[in-house]
Short mmCIF file of C-alpha atoms and ligand atoms in Angstrom, two decimals:
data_model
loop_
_atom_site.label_atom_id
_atom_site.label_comp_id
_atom_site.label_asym_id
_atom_site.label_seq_id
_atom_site.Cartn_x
_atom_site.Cartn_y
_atom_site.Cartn_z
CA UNK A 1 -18.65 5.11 10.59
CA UNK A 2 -18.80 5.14 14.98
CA UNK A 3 -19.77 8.82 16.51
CA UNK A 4 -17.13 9.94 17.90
CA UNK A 5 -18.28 10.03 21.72
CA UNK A 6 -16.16 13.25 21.84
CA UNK A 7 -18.34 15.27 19.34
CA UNK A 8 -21.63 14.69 21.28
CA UNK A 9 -22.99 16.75 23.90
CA UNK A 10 -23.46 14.84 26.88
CA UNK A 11 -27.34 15.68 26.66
CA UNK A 12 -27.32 13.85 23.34
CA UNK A 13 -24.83 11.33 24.63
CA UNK A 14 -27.41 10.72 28.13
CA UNK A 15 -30.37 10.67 25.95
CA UNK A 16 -28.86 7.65 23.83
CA UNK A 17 -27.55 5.98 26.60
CA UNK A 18 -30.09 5.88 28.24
CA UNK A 19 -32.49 4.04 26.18
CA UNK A 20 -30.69 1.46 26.87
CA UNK A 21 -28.82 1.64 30.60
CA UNK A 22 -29.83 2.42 33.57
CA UNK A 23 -29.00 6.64 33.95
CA UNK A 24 -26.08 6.30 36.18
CA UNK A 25 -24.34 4.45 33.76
CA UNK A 26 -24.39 7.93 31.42
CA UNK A 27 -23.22 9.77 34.72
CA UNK A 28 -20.16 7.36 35.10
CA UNK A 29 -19.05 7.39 31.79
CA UNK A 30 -19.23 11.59 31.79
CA UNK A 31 -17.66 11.58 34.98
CA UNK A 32 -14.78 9.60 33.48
CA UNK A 33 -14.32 11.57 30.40
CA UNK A 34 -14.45 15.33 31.79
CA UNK A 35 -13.74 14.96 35.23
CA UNK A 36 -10.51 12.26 35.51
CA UNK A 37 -9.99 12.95 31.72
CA UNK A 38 -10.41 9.09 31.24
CA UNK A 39 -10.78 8.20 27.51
CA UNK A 40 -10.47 4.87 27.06
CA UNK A 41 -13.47 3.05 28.11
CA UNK A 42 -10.61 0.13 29.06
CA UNK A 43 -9.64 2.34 31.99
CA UNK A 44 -13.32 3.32 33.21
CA UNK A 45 -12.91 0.09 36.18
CA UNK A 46 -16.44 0.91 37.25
CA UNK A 47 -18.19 0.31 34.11
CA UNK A 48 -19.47 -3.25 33.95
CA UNK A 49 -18.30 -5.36 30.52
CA UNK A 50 -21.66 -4.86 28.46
CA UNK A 51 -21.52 -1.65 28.87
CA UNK A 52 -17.97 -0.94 27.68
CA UNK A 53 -18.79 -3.67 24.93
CA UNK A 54 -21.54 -1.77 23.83
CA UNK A 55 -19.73 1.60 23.96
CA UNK A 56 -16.92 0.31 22.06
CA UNK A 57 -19.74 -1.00 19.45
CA UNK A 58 -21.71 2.07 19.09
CA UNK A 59 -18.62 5.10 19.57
CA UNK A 60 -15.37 6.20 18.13
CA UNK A 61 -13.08 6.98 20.97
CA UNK A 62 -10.45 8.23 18.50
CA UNK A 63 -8.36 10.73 20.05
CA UNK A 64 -4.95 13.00 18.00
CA UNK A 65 -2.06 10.80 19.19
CA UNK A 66 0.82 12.97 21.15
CA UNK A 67 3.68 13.45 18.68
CA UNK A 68 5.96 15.40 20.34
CA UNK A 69 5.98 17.08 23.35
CA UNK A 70 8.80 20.43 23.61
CA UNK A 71 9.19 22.28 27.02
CA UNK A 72 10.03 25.81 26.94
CA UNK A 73 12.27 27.04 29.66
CA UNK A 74 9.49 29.55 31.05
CA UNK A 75 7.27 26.99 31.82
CA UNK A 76 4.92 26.57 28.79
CA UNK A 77 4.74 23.53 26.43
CA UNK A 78 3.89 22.80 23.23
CA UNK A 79 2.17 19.26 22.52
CA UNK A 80 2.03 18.60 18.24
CA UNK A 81 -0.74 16.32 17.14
CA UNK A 82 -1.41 13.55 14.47
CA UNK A 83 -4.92 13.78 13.24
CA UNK A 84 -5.94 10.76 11.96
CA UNK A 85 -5.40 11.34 8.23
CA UNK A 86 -1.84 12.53 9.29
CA UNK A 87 -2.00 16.16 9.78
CA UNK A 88 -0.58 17.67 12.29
CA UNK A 89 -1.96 20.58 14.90
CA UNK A 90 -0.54 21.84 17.84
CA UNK A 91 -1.24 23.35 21.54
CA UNK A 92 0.54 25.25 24.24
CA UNK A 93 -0.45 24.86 27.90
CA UNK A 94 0.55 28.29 29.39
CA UNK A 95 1.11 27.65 33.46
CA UNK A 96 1.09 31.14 35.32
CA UNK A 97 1.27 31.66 39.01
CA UNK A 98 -2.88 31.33 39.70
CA UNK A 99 -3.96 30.13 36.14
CA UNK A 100 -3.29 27.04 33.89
CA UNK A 101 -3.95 28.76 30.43
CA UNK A 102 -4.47 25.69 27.44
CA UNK A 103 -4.12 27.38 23.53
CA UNK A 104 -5.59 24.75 21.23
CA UNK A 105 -6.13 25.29 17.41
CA UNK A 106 -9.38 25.53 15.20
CA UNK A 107 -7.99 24.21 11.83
CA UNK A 108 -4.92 22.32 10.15
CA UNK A 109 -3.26 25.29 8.90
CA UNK A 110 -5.19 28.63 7.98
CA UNK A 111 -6.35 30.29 4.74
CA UNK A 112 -5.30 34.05 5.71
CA UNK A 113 -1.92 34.38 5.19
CA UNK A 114 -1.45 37.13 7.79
CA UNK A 115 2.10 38.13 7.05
CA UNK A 116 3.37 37.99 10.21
CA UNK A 117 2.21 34.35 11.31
CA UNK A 118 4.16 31.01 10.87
CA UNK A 119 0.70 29.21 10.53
CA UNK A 120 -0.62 31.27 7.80
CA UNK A 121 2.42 30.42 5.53
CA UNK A 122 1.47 26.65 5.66
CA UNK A 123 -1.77 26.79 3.69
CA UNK A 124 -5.27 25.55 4.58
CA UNK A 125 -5.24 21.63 5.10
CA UNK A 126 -8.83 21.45 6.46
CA UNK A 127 -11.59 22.56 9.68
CA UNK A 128 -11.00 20.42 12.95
CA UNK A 129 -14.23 18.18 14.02
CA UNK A 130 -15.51 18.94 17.36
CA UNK A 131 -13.76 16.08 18.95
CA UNK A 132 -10.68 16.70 17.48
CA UNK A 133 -10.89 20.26 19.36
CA UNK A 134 -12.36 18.39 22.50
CA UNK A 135 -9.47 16.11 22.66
CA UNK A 136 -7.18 18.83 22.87
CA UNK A 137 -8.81 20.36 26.06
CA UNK A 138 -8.94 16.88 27.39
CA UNK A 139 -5.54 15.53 26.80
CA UNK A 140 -4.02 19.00 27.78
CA UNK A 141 -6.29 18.46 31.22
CA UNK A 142 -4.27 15.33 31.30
CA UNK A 143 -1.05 17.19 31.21
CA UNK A 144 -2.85 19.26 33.77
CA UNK A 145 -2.52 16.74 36.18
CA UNK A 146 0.72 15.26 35.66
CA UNK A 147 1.56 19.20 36.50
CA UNK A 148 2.21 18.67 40.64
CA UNK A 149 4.38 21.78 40.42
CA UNK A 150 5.30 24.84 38.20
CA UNK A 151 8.95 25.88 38.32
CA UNK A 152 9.86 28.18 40.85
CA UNK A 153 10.27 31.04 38.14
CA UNK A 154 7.29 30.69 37.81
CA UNK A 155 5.39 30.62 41.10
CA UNK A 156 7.51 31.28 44.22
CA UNK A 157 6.41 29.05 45.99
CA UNK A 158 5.40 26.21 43.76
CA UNK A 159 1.52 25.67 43.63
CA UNK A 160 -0.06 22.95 42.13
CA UNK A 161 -3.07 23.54 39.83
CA UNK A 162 -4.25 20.56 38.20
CA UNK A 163 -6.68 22.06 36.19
CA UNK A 164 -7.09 24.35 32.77
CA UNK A 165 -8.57 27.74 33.86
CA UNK A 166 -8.27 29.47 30.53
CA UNK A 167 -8.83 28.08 26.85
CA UNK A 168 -8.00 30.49 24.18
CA UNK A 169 -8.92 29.55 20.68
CA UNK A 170 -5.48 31.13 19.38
CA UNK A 171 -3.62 27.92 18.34
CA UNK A 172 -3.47 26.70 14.60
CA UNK A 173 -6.27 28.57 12.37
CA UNK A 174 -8.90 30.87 12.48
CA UNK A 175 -11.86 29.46 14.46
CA UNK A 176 -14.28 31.73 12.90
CA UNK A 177 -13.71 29.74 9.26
CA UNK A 178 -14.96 26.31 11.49
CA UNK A 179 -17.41 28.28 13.34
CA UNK A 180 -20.18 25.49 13.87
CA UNK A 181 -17.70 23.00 14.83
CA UNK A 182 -16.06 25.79 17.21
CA UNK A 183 -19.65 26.44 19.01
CA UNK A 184 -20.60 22.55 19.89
CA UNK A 185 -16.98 22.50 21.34
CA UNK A 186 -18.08 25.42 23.16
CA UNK A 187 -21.55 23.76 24.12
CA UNK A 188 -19.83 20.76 25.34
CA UNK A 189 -17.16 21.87 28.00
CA UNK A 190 -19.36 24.60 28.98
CA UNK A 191 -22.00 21.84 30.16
CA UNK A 192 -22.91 21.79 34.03
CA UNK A 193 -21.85 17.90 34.53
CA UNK A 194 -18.75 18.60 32.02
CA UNK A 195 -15.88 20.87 32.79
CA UNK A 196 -18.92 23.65 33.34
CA UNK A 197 -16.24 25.92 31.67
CA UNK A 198 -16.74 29.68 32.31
CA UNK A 199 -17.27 31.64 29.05
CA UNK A 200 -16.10 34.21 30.81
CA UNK A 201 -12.80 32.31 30.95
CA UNK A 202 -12.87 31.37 26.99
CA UNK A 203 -11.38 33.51 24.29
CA UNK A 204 -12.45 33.38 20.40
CA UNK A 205 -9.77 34.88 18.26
CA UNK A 206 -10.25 36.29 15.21
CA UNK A 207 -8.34 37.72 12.21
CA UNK A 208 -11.91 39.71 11.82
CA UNK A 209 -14.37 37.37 9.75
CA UNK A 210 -17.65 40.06 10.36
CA UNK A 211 -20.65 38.03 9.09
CA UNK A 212 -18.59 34.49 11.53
CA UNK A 213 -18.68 37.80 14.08
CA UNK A 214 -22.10 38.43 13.63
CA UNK A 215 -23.33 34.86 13.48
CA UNK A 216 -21.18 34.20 16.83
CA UNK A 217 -22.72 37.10 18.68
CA UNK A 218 -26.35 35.84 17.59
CA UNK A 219 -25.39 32.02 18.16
CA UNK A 220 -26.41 32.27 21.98
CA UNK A 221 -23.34 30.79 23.01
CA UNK A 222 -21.43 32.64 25.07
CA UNK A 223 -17.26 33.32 25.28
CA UNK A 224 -14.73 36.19 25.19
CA UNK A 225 -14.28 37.15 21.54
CA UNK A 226 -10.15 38.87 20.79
CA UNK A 227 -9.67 40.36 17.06
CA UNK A 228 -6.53 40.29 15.86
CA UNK A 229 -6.07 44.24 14.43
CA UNK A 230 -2.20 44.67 14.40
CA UNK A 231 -2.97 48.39 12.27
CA UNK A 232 -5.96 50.83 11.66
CA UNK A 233 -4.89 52.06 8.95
CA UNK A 234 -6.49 49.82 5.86
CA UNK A 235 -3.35 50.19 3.78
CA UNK A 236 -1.23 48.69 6.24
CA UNK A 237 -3.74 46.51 7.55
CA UNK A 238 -4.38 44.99 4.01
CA UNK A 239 -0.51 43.85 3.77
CA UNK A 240 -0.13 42.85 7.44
CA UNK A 241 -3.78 40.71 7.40
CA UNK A 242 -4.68 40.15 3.86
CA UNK A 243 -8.69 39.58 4.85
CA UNK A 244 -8.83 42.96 5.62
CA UNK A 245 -9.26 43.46 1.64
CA UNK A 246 -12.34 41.53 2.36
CA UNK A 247 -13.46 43.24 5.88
CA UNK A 248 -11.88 46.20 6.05
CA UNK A 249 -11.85 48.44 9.12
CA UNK A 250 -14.77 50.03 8.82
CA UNK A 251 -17.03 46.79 8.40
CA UNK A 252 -14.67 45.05 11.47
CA UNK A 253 -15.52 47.89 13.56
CA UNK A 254 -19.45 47.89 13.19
CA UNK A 255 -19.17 44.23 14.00
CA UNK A 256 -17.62 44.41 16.75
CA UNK A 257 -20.16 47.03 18.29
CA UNK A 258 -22.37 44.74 17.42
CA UNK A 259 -20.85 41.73 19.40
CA UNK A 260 -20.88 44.32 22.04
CA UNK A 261 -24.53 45.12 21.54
CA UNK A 262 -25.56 41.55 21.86
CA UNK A 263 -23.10 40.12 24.69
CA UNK A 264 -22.06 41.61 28.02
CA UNK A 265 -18.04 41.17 27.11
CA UNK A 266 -15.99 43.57 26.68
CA UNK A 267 -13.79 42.78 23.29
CA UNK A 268 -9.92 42.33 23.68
CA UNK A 269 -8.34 43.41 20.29
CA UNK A 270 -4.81 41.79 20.09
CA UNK A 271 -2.01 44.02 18.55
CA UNK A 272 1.70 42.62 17.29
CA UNK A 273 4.30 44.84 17.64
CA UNK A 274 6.71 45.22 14.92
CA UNK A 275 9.17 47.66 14.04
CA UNK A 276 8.93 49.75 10.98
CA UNK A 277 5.41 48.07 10.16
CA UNK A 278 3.03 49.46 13.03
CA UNK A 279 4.88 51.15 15.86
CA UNK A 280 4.70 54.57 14.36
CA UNK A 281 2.85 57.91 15.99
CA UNK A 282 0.92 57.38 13.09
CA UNK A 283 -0.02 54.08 13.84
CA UNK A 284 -1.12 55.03 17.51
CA UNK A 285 -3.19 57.77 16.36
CA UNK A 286 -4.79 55.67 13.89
CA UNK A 287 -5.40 53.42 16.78
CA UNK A 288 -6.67 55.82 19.38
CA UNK A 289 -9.16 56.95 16.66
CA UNK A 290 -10.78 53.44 15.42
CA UNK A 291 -10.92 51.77 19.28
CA UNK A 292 -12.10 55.75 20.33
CA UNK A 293 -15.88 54.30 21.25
CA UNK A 294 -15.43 50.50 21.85
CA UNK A 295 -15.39 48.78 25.17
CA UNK A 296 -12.44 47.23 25.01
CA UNK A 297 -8.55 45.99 26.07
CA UNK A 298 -5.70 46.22 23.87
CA UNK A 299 -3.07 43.36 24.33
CA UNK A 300 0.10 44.56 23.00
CA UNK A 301 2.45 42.00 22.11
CA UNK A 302 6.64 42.26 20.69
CA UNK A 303 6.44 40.20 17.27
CA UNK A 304 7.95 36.42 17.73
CA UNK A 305 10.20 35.62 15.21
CA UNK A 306 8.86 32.20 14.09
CA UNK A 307 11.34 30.00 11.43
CA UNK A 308 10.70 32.02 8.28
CA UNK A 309 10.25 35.50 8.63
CA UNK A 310 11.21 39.30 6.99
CA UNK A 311 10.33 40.70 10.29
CA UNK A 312 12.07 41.45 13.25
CA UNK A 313 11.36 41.25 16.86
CA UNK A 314 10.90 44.69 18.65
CA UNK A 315 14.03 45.47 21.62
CA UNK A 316 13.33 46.66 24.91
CA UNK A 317 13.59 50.24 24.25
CA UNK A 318 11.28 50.07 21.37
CA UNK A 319 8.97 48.44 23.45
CA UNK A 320 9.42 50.80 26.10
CA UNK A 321 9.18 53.84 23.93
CA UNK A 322 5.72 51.97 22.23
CA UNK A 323 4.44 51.98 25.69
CA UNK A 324 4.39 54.77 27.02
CA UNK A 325 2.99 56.38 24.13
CA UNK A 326 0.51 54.10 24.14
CA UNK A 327 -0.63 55.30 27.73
CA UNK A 328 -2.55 58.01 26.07
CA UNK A 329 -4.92 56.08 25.35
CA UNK A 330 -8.35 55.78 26.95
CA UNK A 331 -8.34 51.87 27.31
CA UNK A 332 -7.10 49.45 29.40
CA UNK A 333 -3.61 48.24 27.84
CA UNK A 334 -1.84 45.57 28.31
CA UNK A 335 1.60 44.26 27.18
CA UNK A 336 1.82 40.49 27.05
CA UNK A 337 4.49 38.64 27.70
CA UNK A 338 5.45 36.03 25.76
CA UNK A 339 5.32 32.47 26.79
CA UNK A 340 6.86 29.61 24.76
CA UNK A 341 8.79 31.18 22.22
CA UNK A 342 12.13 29.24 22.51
CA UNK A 343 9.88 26.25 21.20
CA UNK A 344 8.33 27.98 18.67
CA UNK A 345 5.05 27.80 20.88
CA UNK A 346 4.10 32.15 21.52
CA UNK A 347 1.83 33.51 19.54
CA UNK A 348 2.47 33.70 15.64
CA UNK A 349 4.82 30.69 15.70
CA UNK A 350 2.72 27.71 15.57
CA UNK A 351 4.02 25.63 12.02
CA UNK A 352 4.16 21.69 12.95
CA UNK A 353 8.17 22.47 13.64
S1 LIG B 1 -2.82 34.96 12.42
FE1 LIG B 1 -4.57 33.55 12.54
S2 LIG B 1 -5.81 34.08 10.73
FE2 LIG B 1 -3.77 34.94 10.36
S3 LIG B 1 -2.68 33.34 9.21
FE3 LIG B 1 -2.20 33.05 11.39
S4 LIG B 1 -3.69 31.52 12.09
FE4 LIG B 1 -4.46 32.38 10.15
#
């Protein structure tokens, strides 16, 4: 079976190459992929006919093929992908008024069963490869640039940004479960002569896997890591996230003091609001007392009703009430908005519909 030319650090991908071209040829073909977001080596009209022969000889240049495509009417889409063997993933590009903000999933489906997550009631189907995971941040640069402008809602006046700013590893799965895979995607588009994409502006979500935690924050390689607490209180956490039966608060906590400890980033932990589940003084308290010493954000965000659900979406006022209760707190806190969620694209919705 071909490498997939996707999978390979362009180090590794030079270093073969090279053996047998002269070295600009390994700077064209680079160029092609992660700077014009080229992937066919059909389309590369520099590259003479060896070497595309001999690419198409030695590499897989296997990308998902674009299913379906569904626009939201704030301005975010959601692209669904056919994998190879047939499964299906999706993404969301998130266009804001100075960011381009790409979601891309980890894994067909997820193991974890969170309660509150359309993903988690499909099952596991299996890890994405690294080029799988590349693709995504390649073919939603491609969307990227057929962006020339951003409804006016949007950005008054329209700017064009051609380019993903943000990746967020929130999409299908839990990226910790496909950790190694997860890290040489990380290596790749964080390369200088890549997309030389900031860690700073890459997010690792996590339902709170502590030794994937631990191995992450020792791995060297470097992005923003979010955990996904929604309570801390273990009871309720236990129904809402059923891995916190296997990492419960306490054990979540020390490794995320440890992430802290070994990376300069301060930790986002990402909290779902939903009524009659976690909105309750007690629930704040609880809160106030297990983020009381971490360097951290909370991102607060009103439950999305995704196709099958027993929960309901928060209203304004409950929001509103939420909020300024939540002020108290010492940390910065944030209330996102929702982006996508009349295509079943915000967060919590993501189920191949
Ligand atoms: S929230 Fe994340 S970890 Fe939980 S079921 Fe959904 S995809 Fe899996």
């Amino acid at each position: 079976m071909l490498t997939n030319i996707f999978s390979l650090h362009p180090d590794e991908l030079t270093e073969q190459l090279n053996k047998d071209f002269p070295k600009y040829r390994s700077k064209q073909l680079i160029e092609w992929i992660y700077k014009h977001f080229v992937v066919d080596p059909a389309l590369m009209k520099n590259l003479p006919a060896d070497f595309r022969t001999y690419l198409n000889e030695h590499f897989s240049f296997d990308i998902p093929y674009l299913d379906k495509e569904l626009f939201s009417k704030d301005g975010a889409s959601k692209y669904r992908f056919r994998l190879s063997d047939n499964e299906v993933i999706e993404s969301v590009l998130i266009p804001e008024r100075t960011k381009h903000t790409l979601c891309i999933s980890s894994q067909a489906g997820c193991k974890h069963k969170c309660s509150f997550c359309a993903t988690g009631k499909m099952g596991f189907k299996r890890n994405l490869t690294t080029d799988e995971m590349v693709s995504q941040i390649l073919l939603g640069s491609q969307e990227c640039l057929k962006t020339t402008t951003i409804p006016s809602a949007i950005t008054n006046p329209p700017a064009p940004l051609p380019r993903i700013t943000n990746l967020v590893f929130m999409g299908m799965g839990e990226p910790m479960d496909n950790l190694d895979n997860v890290l040489q995607t990380l290596r790749i588009i964080q390369a200088d002569n890549t997309l030389a994409f900031s860690p700073r502006r890459t997010t690792i979500s996590t339902c709170g896997i502590v030794p994937a935690i631990i191995k992450f924050a020792d791995s060297g390689v470097r992005a923003k890591l979010a955990i996904s607490l929604n309570s801390a209180i273990d009871a309720k956490r236990d129904i809402l996230m059923p891995v916190n039966r296997r990492y419960p608060l306490n054990e979540l906590k020390q490794a995320a003091l440890y992430y802290l400890r070994k990376t300069s980033f301060r930790i986002t932990f990402e909290y779902i609001l939903i009524p009659g589940e976690n909105m309750g003084r007690e629930d704040l308290n609880a809160l106030r007392k297990f983020v009381g010493d971490i360097s951290c954000k909370i991102n607060f965000i009103p439950f999305n009703p995704g196709y099958s659900t027993t929960y309901q979406a928060p209203d304004a006022k409950q929001i509103e009430d939420f909020m300024r209760a939540a002020q108290a707190l010492p940390q910065a806190i944030t209330l996102r908005k929702s982006r996508g969620a009349d295509v079943f694209g915000a967060c919590g919705q993501l189920s191949n519909n």
